[in-house]
Short mmCIF file of C-alpha atoms and ligand atoms in Angstrom, two decimals:
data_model
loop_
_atom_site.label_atom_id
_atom_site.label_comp_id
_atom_site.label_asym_id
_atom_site.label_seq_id
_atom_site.Cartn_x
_atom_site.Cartn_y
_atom_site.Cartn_z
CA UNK M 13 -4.79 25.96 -21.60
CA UNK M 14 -7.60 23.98 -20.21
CA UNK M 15 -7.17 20.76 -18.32
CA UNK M 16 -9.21 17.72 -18.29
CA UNK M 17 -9.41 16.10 -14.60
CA UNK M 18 -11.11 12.45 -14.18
CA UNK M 19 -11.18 11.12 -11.04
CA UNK M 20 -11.58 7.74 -10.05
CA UNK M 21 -11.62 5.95 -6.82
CA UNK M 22 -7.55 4.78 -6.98
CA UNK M 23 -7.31 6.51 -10.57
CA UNK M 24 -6.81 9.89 -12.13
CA UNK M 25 -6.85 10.58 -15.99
CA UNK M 26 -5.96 13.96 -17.11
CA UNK M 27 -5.32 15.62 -20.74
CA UNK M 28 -4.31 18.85 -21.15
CA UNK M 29 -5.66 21.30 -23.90
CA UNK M 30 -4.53 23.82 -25.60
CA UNK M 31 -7.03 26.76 -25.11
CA UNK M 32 -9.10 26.65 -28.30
CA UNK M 33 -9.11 22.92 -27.60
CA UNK M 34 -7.61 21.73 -31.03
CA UNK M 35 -4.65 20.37 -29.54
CA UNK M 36 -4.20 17.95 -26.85
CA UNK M 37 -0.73 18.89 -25.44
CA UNK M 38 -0.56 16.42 -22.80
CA UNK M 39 -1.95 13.13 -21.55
CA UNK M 40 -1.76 10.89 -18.72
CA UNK M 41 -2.84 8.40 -15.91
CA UNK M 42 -2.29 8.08 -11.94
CA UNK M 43 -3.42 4.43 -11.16
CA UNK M 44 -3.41 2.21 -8.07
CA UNK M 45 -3.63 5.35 -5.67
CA UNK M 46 -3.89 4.13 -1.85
CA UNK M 47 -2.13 0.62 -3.13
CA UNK M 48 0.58 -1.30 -3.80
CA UNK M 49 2.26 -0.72 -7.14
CA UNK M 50 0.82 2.75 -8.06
CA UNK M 51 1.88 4.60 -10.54
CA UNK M 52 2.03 7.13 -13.40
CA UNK M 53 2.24 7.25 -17.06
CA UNK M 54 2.60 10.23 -19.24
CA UNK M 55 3.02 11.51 -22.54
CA UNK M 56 3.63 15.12 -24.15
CA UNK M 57 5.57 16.44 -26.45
CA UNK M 58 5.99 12.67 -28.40
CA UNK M 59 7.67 11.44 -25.26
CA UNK M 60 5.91 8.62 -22.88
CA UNK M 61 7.14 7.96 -19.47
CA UNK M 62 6.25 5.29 -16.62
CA UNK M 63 7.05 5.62 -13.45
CA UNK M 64 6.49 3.67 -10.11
CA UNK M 65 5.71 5.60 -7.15
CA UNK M 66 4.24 5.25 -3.75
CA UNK M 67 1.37 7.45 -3.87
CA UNK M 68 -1.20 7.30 -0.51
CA UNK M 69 -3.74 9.52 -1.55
CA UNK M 70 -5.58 11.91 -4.66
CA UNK M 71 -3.66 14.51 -3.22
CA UNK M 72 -0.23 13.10 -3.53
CA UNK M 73 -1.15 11.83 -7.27
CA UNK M 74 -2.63 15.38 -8.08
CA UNK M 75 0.78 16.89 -7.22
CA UNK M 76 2.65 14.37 -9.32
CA UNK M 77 0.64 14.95 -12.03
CA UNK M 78 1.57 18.75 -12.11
CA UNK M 79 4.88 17.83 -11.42
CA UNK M 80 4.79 15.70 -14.77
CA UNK M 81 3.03 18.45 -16.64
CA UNK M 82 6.02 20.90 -15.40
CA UNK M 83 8.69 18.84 -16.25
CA UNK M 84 11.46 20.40 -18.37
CA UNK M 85 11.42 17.00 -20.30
CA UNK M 86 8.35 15.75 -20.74
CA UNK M 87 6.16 18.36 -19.71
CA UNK M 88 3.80 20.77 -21.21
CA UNK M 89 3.99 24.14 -19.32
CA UNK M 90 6.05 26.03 -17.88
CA UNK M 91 3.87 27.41 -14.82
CA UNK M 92 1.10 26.33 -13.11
CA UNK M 93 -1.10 29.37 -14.23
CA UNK M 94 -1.18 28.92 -17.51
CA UNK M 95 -3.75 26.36 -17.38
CA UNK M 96 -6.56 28.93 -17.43
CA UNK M 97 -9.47 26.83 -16.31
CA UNK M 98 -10.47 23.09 -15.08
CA UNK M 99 -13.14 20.47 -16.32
CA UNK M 100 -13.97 18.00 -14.43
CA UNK M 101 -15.75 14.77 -15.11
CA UNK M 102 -18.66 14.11 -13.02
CA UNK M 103 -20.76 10.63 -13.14
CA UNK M 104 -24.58 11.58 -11.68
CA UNK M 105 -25.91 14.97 -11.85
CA UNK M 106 -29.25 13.52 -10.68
CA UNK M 107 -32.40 16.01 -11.75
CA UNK M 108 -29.95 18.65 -9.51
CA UNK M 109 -27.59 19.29 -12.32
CA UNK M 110 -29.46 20.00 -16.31
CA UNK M 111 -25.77 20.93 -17.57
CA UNK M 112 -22.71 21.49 -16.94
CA UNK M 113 -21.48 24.20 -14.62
CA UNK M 114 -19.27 26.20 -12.86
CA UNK M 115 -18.01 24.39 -9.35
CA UNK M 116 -18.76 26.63 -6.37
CA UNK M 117 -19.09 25.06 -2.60
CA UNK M 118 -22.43 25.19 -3.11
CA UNK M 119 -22.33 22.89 -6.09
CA UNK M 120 -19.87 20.35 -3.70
CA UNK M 121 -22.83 20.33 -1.29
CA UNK M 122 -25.33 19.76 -3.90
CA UNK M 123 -23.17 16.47 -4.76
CA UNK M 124 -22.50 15.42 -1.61
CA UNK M 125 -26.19 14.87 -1.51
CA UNK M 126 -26.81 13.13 -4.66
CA UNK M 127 -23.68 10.25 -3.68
CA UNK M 128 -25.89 7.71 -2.53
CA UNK M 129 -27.13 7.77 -6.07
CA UNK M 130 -23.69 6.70 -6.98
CA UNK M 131 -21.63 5.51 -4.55
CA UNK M 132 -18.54 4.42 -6.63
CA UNK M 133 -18.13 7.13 -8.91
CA UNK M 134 -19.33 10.42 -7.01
CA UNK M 135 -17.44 10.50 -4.02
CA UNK M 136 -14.14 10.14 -5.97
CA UNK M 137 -15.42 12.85 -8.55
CA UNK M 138 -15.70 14.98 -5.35
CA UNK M 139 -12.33 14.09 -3.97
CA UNK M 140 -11.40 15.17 -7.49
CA UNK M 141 -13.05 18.60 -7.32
CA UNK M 142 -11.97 19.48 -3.90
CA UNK M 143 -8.60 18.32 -4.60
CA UNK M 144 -7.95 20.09 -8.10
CA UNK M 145 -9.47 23.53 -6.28
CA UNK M 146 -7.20 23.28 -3.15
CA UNK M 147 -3.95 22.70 -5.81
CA UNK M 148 -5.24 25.26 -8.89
CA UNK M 149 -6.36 28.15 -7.44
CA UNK M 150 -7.72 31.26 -8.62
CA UNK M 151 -8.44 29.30 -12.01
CA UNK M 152 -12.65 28.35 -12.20
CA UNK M 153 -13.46 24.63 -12.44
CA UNK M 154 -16.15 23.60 -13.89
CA UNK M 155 -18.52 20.13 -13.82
CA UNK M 156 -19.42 18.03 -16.88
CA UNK M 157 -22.48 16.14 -15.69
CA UNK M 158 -22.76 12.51 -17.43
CA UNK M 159 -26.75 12.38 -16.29
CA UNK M 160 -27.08 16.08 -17.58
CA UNK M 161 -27.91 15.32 -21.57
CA UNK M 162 -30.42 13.09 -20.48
CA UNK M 163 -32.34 15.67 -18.50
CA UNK M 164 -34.70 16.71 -21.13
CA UNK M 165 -36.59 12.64 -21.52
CA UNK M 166 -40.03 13.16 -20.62
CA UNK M 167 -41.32 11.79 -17.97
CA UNK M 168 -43.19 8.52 -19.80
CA UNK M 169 -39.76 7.81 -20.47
CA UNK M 170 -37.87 8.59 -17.14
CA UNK M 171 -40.18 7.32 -14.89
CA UNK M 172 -40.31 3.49 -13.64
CA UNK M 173 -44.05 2.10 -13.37
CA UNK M 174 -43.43 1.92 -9.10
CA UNK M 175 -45.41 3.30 -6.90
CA UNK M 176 -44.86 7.04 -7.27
CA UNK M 177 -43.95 7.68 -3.74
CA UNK M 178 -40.35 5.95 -4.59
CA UNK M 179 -39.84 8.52 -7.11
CA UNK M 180 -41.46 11.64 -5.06
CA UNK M 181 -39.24 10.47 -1.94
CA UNK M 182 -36.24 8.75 -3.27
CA UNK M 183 -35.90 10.04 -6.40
CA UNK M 184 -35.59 6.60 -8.25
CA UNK M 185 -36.41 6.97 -11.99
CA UNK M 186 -34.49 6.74 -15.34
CA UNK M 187 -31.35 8.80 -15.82
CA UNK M 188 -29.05 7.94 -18.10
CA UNK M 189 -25.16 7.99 -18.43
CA UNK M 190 -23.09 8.49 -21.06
CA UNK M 191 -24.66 11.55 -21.97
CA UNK M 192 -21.10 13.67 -22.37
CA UNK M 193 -20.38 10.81 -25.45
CA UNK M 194 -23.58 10.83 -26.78
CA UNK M 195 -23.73 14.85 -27.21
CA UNK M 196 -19.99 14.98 -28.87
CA UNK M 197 -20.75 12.61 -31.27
CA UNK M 198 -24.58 14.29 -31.89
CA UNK M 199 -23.24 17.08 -32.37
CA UNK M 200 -19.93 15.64 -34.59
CA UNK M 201 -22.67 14.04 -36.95
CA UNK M 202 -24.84 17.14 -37.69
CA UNK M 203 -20.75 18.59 -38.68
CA UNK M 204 -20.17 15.53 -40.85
CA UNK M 205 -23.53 15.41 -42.26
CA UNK M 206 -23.62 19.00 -43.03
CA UNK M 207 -27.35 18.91 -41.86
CA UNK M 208 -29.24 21.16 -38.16
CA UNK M 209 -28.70 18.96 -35.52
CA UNK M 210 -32.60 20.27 -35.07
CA UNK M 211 -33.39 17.98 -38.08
CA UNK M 212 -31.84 15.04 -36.95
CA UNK M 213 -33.59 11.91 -35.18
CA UNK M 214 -30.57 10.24 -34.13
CA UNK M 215 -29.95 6.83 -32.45
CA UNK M 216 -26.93 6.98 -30.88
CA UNK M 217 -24.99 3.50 -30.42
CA UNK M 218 -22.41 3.82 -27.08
CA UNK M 219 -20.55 0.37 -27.87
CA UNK M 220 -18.03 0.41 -25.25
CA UNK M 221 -16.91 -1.48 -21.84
CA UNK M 222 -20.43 0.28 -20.64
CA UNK M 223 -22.80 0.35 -23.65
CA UNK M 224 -25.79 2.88 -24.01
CA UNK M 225 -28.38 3.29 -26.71
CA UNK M 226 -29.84 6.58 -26.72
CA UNK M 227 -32.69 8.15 -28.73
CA UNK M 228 -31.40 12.08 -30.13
CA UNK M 229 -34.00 13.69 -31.48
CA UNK M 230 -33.29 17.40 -32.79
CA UNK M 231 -29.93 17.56 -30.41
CA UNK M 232 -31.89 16.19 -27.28
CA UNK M 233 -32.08 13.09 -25.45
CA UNK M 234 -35.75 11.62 -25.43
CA UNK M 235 -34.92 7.90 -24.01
CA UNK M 236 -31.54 6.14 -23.45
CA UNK M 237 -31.34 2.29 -22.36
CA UNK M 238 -29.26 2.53 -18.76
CA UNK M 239 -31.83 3.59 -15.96
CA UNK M 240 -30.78 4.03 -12.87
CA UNK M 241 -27.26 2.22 -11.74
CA UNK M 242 -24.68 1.26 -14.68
CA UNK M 243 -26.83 -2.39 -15.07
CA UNK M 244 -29.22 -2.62 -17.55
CA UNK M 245 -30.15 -2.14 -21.12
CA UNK M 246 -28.13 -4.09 -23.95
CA UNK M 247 -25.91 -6.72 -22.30
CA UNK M 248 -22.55 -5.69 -21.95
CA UNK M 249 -18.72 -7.03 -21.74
CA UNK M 250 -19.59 -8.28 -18.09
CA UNK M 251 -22.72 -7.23 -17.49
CA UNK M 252 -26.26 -8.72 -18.04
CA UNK M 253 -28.57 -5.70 -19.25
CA UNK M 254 -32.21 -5.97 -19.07
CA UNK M 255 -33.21 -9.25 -17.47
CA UNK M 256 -36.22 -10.03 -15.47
CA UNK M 257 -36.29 -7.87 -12.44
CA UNK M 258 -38.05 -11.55 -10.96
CA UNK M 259 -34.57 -13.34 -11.28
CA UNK M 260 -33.71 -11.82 -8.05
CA UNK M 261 -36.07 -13.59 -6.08
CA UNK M 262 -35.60 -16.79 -7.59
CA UNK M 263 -31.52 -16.49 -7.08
CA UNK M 264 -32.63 -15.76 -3.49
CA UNK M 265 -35.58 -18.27 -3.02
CA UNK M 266 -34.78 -21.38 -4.84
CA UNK M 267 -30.77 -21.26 -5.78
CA UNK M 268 -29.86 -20.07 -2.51
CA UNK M 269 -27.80 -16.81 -4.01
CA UNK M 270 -27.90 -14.01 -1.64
CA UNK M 271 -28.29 -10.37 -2.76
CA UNK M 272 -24.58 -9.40 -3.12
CA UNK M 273 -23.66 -12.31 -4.90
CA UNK M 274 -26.41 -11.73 -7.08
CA UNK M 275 -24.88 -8.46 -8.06
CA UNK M 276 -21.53 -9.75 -8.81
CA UNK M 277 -23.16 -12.27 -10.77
CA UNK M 278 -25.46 -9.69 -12.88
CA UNK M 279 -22.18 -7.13 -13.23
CA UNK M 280 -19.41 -9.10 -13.57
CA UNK M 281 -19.68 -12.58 -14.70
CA UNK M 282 -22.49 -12.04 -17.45
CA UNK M 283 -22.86 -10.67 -20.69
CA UNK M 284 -20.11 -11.41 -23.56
CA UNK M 285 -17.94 -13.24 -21.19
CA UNK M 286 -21.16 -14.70 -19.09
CA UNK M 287 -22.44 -16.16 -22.57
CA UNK M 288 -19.27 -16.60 -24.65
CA UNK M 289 -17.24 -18.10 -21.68
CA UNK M 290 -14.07 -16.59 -23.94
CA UNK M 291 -14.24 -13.39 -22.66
CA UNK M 292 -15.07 -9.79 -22.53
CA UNK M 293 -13.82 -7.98 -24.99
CA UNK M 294 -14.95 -8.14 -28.65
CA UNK M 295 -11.79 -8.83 -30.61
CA UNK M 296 -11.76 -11.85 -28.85
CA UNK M 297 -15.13 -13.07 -28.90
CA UNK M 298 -15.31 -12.24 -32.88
CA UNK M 299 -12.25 -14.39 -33.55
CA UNK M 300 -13.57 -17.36 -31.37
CA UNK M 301 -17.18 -17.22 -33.62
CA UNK M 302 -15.12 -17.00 -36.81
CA UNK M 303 -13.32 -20.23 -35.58
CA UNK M 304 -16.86 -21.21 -35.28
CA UNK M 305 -17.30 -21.07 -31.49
CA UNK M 306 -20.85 -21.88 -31.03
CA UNK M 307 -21.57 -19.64 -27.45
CA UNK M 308 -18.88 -16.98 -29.06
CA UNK M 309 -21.39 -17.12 -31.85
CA UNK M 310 -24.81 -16.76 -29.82
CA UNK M 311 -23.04 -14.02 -27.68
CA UNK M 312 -21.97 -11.70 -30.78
CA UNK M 313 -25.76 -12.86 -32.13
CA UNK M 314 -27.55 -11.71 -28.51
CA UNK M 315 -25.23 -8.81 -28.48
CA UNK M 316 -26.43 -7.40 -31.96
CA UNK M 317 -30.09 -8.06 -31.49
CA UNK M 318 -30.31 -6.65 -28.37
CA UNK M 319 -28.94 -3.19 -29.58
CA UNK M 320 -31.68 -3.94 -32.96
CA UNK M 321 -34.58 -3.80 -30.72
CA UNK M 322 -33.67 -0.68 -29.01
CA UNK M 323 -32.95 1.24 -33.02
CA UNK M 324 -36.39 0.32 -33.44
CA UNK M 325 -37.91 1.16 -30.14
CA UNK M 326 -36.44 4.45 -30.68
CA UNK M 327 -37.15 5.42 -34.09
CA UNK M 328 -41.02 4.68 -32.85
CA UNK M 329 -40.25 7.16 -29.47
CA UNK M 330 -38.91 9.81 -32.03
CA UNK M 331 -41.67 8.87 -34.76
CA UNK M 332 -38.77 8.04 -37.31
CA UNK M 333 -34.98 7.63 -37.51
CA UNK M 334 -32.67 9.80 -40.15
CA UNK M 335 -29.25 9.43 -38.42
CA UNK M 336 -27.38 6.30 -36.81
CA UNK M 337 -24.24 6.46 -34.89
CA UNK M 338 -21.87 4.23 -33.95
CA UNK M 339 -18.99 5.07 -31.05
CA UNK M 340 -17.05 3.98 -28.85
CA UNK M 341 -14.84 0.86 -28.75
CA UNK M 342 -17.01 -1.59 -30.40
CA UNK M 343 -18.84 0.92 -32.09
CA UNK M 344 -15.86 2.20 -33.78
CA UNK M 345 -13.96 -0.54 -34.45
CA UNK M 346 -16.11 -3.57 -34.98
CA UNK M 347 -17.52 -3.75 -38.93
CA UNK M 348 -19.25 -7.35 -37.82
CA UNK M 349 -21.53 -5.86 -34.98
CA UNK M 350 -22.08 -3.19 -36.77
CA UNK M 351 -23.37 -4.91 -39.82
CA UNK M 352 -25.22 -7.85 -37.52
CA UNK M 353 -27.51 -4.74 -35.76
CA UNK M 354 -28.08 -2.90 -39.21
CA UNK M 355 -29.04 -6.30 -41.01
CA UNK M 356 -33.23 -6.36 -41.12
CA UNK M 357 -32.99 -3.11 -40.36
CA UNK M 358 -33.93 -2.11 -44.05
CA UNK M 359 -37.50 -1.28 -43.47
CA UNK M 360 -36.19 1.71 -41.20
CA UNK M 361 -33.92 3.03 -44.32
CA UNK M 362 -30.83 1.67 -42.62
CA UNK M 363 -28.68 0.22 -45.02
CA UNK M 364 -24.95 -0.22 -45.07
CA UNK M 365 -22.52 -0.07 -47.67
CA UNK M 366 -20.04 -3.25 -47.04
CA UNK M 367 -17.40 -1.73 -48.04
CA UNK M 368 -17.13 1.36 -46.15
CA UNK M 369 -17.86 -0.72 -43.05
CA UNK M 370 -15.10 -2.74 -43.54
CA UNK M 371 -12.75 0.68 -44.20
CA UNK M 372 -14.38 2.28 -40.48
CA UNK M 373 -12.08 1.25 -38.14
CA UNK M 374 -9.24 3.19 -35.85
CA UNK M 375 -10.80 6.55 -34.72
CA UNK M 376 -11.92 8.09 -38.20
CA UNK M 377 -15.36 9.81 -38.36
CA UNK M 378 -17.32 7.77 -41.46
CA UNK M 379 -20.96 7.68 -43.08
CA UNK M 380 -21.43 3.85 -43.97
CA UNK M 381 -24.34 3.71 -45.53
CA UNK M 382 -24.82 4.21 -49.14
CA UNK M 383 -25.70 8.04 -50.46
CA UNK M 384 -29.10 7.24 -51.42
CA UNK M 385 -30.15 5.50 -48.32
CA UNK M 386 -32.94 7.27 -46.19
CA UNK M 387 -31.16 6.84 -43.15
CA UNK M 388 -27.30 8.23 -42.56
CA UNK M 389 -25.38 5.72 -41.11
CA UNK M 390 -21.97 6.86 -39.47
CA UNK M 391 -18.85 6.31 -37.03
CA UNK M 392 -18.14 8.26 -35.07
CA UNK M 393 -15.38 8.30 -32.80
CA UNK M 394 -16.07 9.56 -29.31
CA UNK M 395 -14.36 12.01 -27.24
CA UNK M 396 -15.69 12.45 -23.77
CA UNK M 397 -12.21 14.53 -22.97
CA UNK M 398 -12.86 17.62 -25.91
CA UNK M 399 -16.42 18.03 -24.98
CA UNK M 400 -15.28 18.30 -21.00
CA UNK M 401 -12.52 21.28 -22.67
CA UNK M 402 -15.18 22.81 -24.58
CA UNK M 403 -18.01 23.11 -21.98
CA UNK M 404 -15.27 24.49 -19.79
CA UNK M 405 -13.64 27.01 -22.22
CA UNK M 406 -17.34 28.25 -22.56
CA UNK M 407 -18.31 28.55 -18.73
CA UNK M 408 -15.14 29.54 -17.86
CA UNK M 409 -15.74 32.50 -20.50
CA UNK M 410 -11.90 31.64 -22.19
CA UNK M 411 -11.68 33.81 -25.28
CA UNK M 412 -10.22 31.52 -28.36
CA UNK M 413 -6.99 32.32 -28.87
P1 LIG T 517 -14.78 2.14 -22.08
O1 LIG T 517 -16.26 1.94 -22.03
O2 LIG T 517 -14.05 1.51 -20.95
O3 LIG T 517 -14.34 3.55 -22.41
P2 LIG T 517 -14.00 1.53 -24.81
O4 LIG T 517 -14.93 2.48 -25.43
O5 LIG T 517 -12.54 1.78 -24.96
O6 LIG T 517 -14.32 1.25 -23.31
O7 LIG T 517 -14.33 0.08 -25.42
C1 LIG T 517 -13.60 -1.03 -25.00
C2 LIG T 517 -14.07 -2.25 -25.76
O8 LIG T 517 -13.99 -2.00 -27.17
C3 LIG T 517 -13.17 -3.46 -25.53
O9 LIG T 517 -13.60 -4.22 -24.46
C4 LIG T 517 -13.32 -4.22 -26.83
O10 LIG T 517 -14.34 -5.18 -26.67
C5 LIG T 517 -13.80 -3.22 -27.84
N1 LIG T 517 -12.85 -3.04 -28.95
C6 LIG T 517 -11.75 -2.27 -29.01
N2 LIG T 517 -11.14 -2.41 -30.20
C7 LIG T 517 -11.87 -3.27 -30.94
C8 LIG T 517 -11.79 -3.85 -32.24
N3 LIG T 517 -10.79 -3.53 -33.07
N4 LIG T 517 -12.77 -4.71 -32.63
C9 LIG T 517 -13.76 -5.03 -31.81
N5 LIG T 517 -13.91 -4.55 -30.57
C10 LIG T 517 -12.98 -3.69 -30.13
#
């Protein structure tokens, strides 16, 4: 069996596999670690349980964890070694890391190094690593790199138009997240379509709390639209995307808005809920615009044409687009955005077939657009979880049972 680890700074999320990763066999969340109120919930074998407990550190909520999968009850296994290998989820790979691979305490050095470049989600992926090696031993664990499908852009489309030194000395440039999503559901759409991934020029549409647009062309990533911290691009559920990198200095100069509020501003009160002023999520926002909410309205409207303009930036960067995906939770359950970014979108050979939009909600994979339509568009639901178990099963060199 093959467990999932992701590790954040008070949470851990875990799903265990069975070893040809068909089956998830168990599931579950440690949350509030280090504060009040932590606990767990877990679910195997049809059975979901909640518990409260005191938990100071990753270490204590790694051991409850086993302890849940263990359980006579409700858990999974039996003993601890037959979870044959471990994957864990790792945010920023930098240019260090081009895929995944096998942790050694070489590799924990390596990201050690790179934290800077993410200071809220590397150090708890290494507390993670070191913690899940210390408690399964003897079992290889291996790193799934978020930055790693993005490796192959080309320069032109990594590198930021500053003076080079920044890049040569600091390593600032384009990298890209969301990159374990966006190569599931590449790959799940060459399946579905029957079709080489190698013929596909793919725009891949991350519509989630985070959202990433990301130009797949024959299986690899050529551009995606977050850079360099978790900011910019299309605007997201709090945050602001691409605005004028001049804003800063005017916050500063003339509104009197110092650099860390300027942050909060740009990553938590913006976006959906900065323009709706309903809210963050999308079920909300697209009620309050059908009630005929006029900011709910321009936020939904903003949302979709932001994500337009990046579909046809990218079909120019690949010279063309055949394929269009949709994932994630707006991606795969919204038939409104989706039809607001495909609308005008005709002279690219996207079309969308209303009805099959309408039907493409709650986790099933779907082409929406119309059979004769010169560009395949589809939903499909993202699992970050399987391709973390199936990179592992084939570093850790698990035979399929
Ligand atoms: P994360 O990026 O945290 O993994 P998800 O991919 O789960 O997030 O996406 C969460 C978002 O998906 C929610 O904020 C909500 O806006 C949106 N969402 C979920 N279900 C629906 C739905 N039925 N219709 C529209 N939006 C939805």
């Amino acid at each position: 069996m093959i467990l999932t680890i992701n590790t954040g700074s008070s949470t851990i999320k875990y799903q265990l596999f069975s070893s040809d990763v068909e089956q998830v066999l168990a599931r579950g969340i440690v949350s509030r670690i280090g504060e009040e109120g932590s606990y767990i919930v877990h679910a195997a074998r049809g059975r979901e349980v909640r518990k409260e407990i005191p938990l100071r550190s990753h270490h204590e909520a790694f051991e409850l964890a086993i302890q849940h999968l263990l359980h006579p009850q409700y858990g999974a296994i039996h003993n601890i070694n037959e979870i044959e290998a471990v994957g864990h989820r790792a945010v920023h790979g930098a240019d260090a890391f081009m895929a995944s691979t096998l942790i050694t305490d070489e590799v924990l050095d390596k990201m050690s190094e790179l934290a800077p470049l993410a200071p809220l989600h590397n150090p708890p992926n290494l507390v993670g690593m070191r913690e899940g090696r210390s408690l399964l031993r003897g079992v290889p664990h291996v790193a799934v790199f978020d930055t790693a499908f993005h490796q192959t852009m080309p320069p032109r489309a990594y590198m930021y138009a500053l003076p080079y030194r920044f890049y040569e000395e600091h390593r600032i440039r384009r990298y890209g997240f969301h990159g374990t999503s966006c190569r599931y559901v590449s790959h799940r759409a060459a399946a579905l379509l029957q079709r080489p991934l190698k013929e596909l020029n793919s725009v891949v549409c991350h519509l989630g709390n985070g959202v990433t647009i990301t130009a797949v062309k024959g299986g690899e990533s050529v551009d995606t639209s977050i850079g360099f911290a978790t900011f910019g691009g299309v605007m997201m559920g709090t945050r602001a995307g691409d605005v004028d990198p001049g804003l800063v200095f005017h916050f500063n100069r003339e509104l009197g808005i110092g650099i860390e509020e300027y942050e909060r501003i740009v990553y938590y009160e913006s976006g959906l809920l900065g323009i709706s002023g309903v809210g963050n999520d999308m079920r909300v926002i697209t009620a309050a615009a059908e009630a005929g909410h006029e900011r709910a309205r321009l936020a939904m409207d903003m949302f979709a044409y932001m994500i337009k303009k990046y579909v046809g930036a990218y079909a120019a960067a690949m010279g063309g687009i055949n394929c269009l995906i949709f994932t994630a939770g707006i991606g795969e359950n919204s038939a409104p955005v989706r039809r607001m970014v495909c609308e005008g979108l005709e002279f690219l050979g996207i079309r969308v077939d209303p009805a099959s939009n309408e039907d493409a909600v709650g986790g099933r994979e779907m082409v929406i657009s119309p059979p004769e339509a010169g560009c395949t568009v589809a939903v499909i639901p993202t699992d970050e979880e399987k391709m973390i178990a199936i990179d592992t099963r084939r570093i850790a060199n698990l035979q399929p049972v």
